[in-house]
């Protein structure tokens, strides 16, 4: 089955997981640094980056679980060295974090998505993908499901990566209150061809656009998550439906993994002669 057919299936089968509506930017988010332009009465935001600085915004609340989705259009043309990010983080040296990082590329070459999961400051769980579309020509929906059972990365409602909660096997799992952040920044030291492809500043300012700013998680603004409250099935993302992939999602997931993965830390024998425990558990 083609990826286009999968997308049609998900539009039908995952109506409950559509991007939440309501809530403008100023209601749920705040600018943290850089050049941020609000458009369409706050329904869209544009981040700009030049030689002096990038830009970022973050949610007003911290969360203990949720289904966080944002529509993003990446900088066009030659964006080598430019990183657009959408992620959850608790910040600090022992932070938990769940990342989407979009790695710009030379004009005509594919933009890669790098995903990562941190627990207690420890990451090194990178997986990279190319996409079945050009993410710089239109908005697409990128989602992070985080609940007591699993973390799932979605692209246009199609799951591309799963990180299961396997604490009982000694695998760390993000459990600190996390903020939603979007940013645009200079990553030319590593992002494209291992840092060999530098930013072409003649294309600056680089601009990334964002939509969908609803509040879609369990608030956890104190120092700790209320596990009982944020794991409650009164939140749709904690119900049994979201504890595992559906049959259609599993088929689409396997299709993406077969066709679009460009790097998986679990297969990197140079870095990990013995694959980390979670690699076999996340299959």
Coordinates of N, CA and C in Angstrom, one line a residue, residues 122-224:
X122 N 20.0 12.1 29.5 CA 20.7 11.1 28.6 C 19.9 11.0 27.3
X123 N 20.5 11.3 26.2 CA 19.8 11.2 24.9 C 20.5 10.1 24.1
X124 N 21.1 10.5 23.0 CA 21.8 9.5 22.1 C 20.9 8.5 21.5
X125 N 19.6 8.8 21.3 CA 18.7 7.9 20.7 C 18.1 8.4 19.4
X126 N 19.0 8.9 18.6 CA 18.6 9.5 17.3 C 18.1 8.5 16.3
X127 N 17.0 8.9 15.6 CA 16.6 8.3 14.4 C 16.2 9.4 13.4
X128 N 16.7 9.2 12.2 CA 16.5 10.2 11.1 C 15.6 9.6 10.0
X129 N 14.9 10.5 9.4 CA 14.0 10.1 8.3 C 14.0 11.1 7.2
X130 N 13.8 10.7 6.0 CA 13.4 11.6 4.9 C 11.9 11.5 4.8
X131 N 11.3 12.5 4.1 CA 9.9 12.5 4.0 C 9.4 12.2 2.6
X132 N 8.1 11.9 2.5 CA 7.5 11.5 1.2 C 6.9 12.8 0.5
X133 N 7.3 14.0 1.0 CA 6.9 15.3 0.5 C 7.9 16.3 0.8
X134 N 7.8 17.5 0.2 CA 8.7 18.6 0.4 C 8.1 19.4 1.6
X135 N 8.7 19.4 2.8 CA 8.1 20.1 3.9 C 8.2 21.6 3.9
X136 N 8.8 22.1 2.9 CA 9.0 23.6 2.8 C 8.0 24.2 1.9
X137 N 7.2 23.5 1.2 CA 6.2 24.0 0.2 C 4.8 24.3 0.8
X138 N 4.5 23.6 1.9 CA 3.2 23.7 2.5 C 3.3 23.3 4.0
X139 N 2.2 23.5 4.7 CA 2.1 23.1 6.1 C 1.8 21.6 6.1
X140 N 2.5 20.9 7.1 CA 2.2 19.5 7.4 C 2.1 19.4 9.0
X141 N 1.4 18.4 9.4 CA 1.1 18.3 10.9 C 2.1 17.3 11.5
X142 N 2.8 17.7 12.5 CA 3.8 16.9 13.2 C 3.3 16.7 14.6
X143 N 3.2 15.5 15.1 CA 2.6 15.3 16.4 C 3.5 14.4 17.3
X144 N 3.4 14.7 18.6 CA 4.1 13.9 19.7 C 3.0 13.4 20.7
X145 N 2.7 12.1 20.7 CA 1.9 11.5 21.7 C 2.7 11.1 22.9
X146 N 2.4 11.5 24.1 CA 3.2 11.2 25.3 C 2.2 10.8 26.4
X147 N 2.1 9.5 26.7 CA 1.2 9.1 27.7 C 1.9 8.0 28.6
X148 N 1.3 7.4 29.6 CA 2.0 6.5 30.4 C 2.4 5.2 29.7
X149 N 2.0 5.0 28.5 CA 2.3 3.7 27.8 C 3.4 3.9 26.7
X150 N 3.4 5.0 26.0 CA 4.3 5.2 24.9 C 4.4 6.6 24.5
X151 N 5.5 6.9 23.7 CA 5.7 8.1 23.0 C 5.7 7.7 21.5
X152 N 4.8 8.4 20.7 CA 4.7 8.2 19.3 C 4.9 9.5 18.6
X153 N 5.8 9.4 17.6 CA 6.1 10.6 16.7 C 5.2 10.4 15.4
X154 N 4.4 11.4 15.1 CA 3.5 11.3 13.9 C 3.9 12.4 12.9
X155 N 3.7 12.0 11.6 CA 3.8 13.0 10.5 C 2.5 12.8 9.7
X156 N 1.7 13.9 9.7 CA 0.4 13.9 9.1 C -0.4 12.6 9.5
X157 N -0.4 12.4 10.8 CA -1.2 11.3 11.5 C -0.6 9.9 11.2
X158 N 0.5 9.8 10.5 CA 1.2 8.6 10.3 C 2.3 8.4 11.3
X159 N 2.3 7.3 12.1 CA 3.4 7.1 13.1 C 4.7 6.7 12.4
X160 N 5.7 7.4 12.8 CA 7.1 7.1 12.2 C 8.0 6.5 13.3
X161 N 7.7 6.7 14.6 CA 8.6 6.2 15.6 C 7.8 6.0 16.9
X162 N 8.2 4.9 17.6 CA 7.6 4.6 18.9 C 8.7 4.4 19.9
X163 N 8.5 5.0 21.1 CA 9.3 4.7 22.2 C 8.4 4.3 23.4
X164 N 8.5 3.1 23.8 CA 7.5 2.5 24.8 C 8.0 2.8 26.2
X165 N 7.1 2.8 27.1 CA 7.4 2.9 28.5 C 7.8 1.5 29.0
X166 N 9.1 1.3 29.1 CA 9.6 0.0 29.6 C 10.5 0.2 30.9
X167 N 9.9 1.0 31.8 CA 10.7 1.2 33.0 C 10.9 -0.1 33.8
X168 N 9.9 -1.0 33.7 CA 10.0 -2.3 34.4 C 11.2 -3.1 33.9
X169 N 11.8 -2.8 32.7 CA 13.0 -3.4 32.2 C 14.2 -2.6 32.4
X170 N 14.1 -1.5 33.2 CA 15.3 -0.6 33.4 C 15.5 0.5 32.4
X171 N 14.6 0.7 31.5 CA 14.7 1.7 30.4 C 14.1 3.0 30.9
X172 N 14.9 4.1 30.9 CA 14.4 5.4 31.3 C 13.2 5.9 30.4
X173 N 12.3 6.6 31.0 CA 11.1 7.1 30.3 C 10.8 8.5 30.8
X174 N 10.6 9.5 29.9 CA 10.4 10.8 30.3 C 9.2 10.9 31.3
X175 N 9.5 11.5 32.4 CA 8.5 11.6 33.5 C 8.5 13.0 34.2
X176 N 9.3 13.9 33.7 CA 9.3 15.3 34.3 C 8.3 16.2 33.6
X177 N 7.8 17.2 34.2 CA 6.9 18.1 33.5 C 7.7 18.8 32.4
X178 N 7.1 18.8 31.2 CA 7.8 19.4 30.0 C 7.0 20.5 29.4
X179 N 7.7 21.4 28.8 CA 7.2 22.6 28.1 C 7.3 22.3 26.6
X180 N 6.3 22.8 25.8 CA 6.4 22.7 24.3 C 7.1 23.9 23.8
X181 N 8.1 23.6 22.9 CA 9.0 24.7 22.4 C 9.1 24.5 20.9
X182 N 9.1 25.6 20.2 CA 9.4 25.6 18.7 C 10.5 26.7 18.5
X183 N 11.5 26.3 17.7 CA 12.6 27.2 17.5 C 13.2 27.1 16.1
X184 N 14.0 28.1 15.7 CA 14.7 28.2 14.5 C 16.1 28.7 14.8
X185 N 17.1 27.9 14.4 CA 18.4 28.3 14.9 C 19.6 27.7 14.0
X186 N 20.8 28.3 14.3 CA 22.0 28.0 13.5 C 22.6 26.7 14.0
X187 N 22.4 25.6 13.2 CA 23.0 24.3 13.5 C 24.1 23.9 12.5
X188 N 24.7 24.8 11.9 CA 25.6 24.5 10.8 C 26.8 23.7 11.2
X189 N 27.1 23.6 12.5 CA 28.2 22.9 13.0 C 28.0 21.4 12.9
X190 N 26.8 20.9 12.7 CA 26.5 19.5 12.7 C 25.3 19.0 11.8
X191 N 24.4 19.9 11.5 CA 23.1 19.5 11.0 C 23.1 18.9 9.6
X192 N 23.9 19.4 8.7 CA 23.9 19.0 7.3 C 25.2 18.5 6.9
X193 N 25.2 17.2 6.4 CA 26.4 16.5 6.1 C 27.5 16.5 7.2
X194 N 27.0 16.3 8.4 CA 27.9 16.3 9.5 C 28.6 17.6 9.8
X195 N 28.0 18.7 9.4 CA 28.6 20.0 9.6 C 29.4 20.5 8.4
X196 N 29.6 19.7 7.4 CA 30.4 20.2 6.2 C 29.6 21.2 5.4
X197 N 28.3 21.1 5.3 CA 27.5 22.1 4.5 C 27.1 23.3 5.4
X198 N 27.7 24.4 5.2 CA 27.5 25.6 6.0 C 26.3 26.4 5.5
X199 N 25.9 27.3 6.3 CA 24.7 28.2 5.9 C 25.1 29.1 4.8
X200 N 24.3 29.2 3.8 CA 24.4 30.2 2.7 C 23.6 31.4 3.1
X201 N 24.3 32.4 3.7 CA 23.6 33.6 4.2 C 23.0 34.5 3.2
X202 N 23.3 34.2 1.9 CA 22.6 35.0 0.9 C 21.1 34.8 0.8
X203 N 20.7 33.6 1.4 CA 19.3 33.3 1.4 C 18.6 33.8 2.7
X204 N 19.3 34.4 3.6 CA 18.7 34.9 4.8 C 17.9 36.1 4.6
X205 N 16.9 36.4 5.4 CA 16.5 35.6 6.6 C 15.8 34.4 6.3
X206 N 16.1 33.3 7.0 CA 15.4 32.0 6.9 C 14.1 32.1 7.7
X207 N 13.0 31.6 7.2 CA 11.7 31.8 7.8 C 11.0 30.4 7.9
X208 N 10.5 30.1 9.1 CA 9.6 28.9 9.3 C 8.3 29.4 9.9
X209 N 7.2 28.8 9.4 CA 5.9 29.2 9.8 C 5.2 28.1 10.6
X210 N 4.4 28.5 11.6 CA 3.8 27.5 12.5 C 2.3 27.9 12.7
X211 N 1.5 26.9 12.8 CA 0.0 27.0 13.1 C -0.4 26.0 14.1
X212 N -1.5 26.2 14.7 CA -2.2 25.3 15.7 C -1.5 25.4 17.0
X213 N -2.1 26.3 17.9 CA -1.5 26.6 19.2 C -2.4 26.3 20.3
X214 N -3.2 25.2 20.2 CA -4.1 24.9 21.3 C -3.4 24.2 22.4
X215 N -4.0 24.2 23.5 CA -3.5 23.7 24.8 C -4.0 22.2 24.8
X216 N -3.1 21.3 24.6 CA -3.5 19.9 24.3 C -2.8 18.9 25.3
X217 N -2.6 19.3 26.5 CA -2.0 18.4 27.5 C -2.5 18.6 28.9
X218 N -2.1 17.6 29.7 CA -2.4 17.7 31.2 C -1.4 18.7 31.8
X219 N -1.9 19.8 32.4 CA -1.1 20.8 33.1 C -0.3 20.2 34.3
X220 N 1.0 20.5 34.3 CA 1.8 20.0 35.4 C 2.8 21.1 35.7
X221 N 2.3 22.2 36.2 CA 3.2 23.4 36.3 C 4.0 23.4 37.6
X222 N 3.8 22.5 38.5 CA 4.7 22.4 39.7 C 6.0 21.6 39.3
X223 N 6.7 21.2 40.3 CA 8.0 20.5 40.1 C 7.8 19.1 39.7
X224 N 6.7 18.5 39.9 CA 6.4 17.1 39.7 C 5.1 16.9 38.9

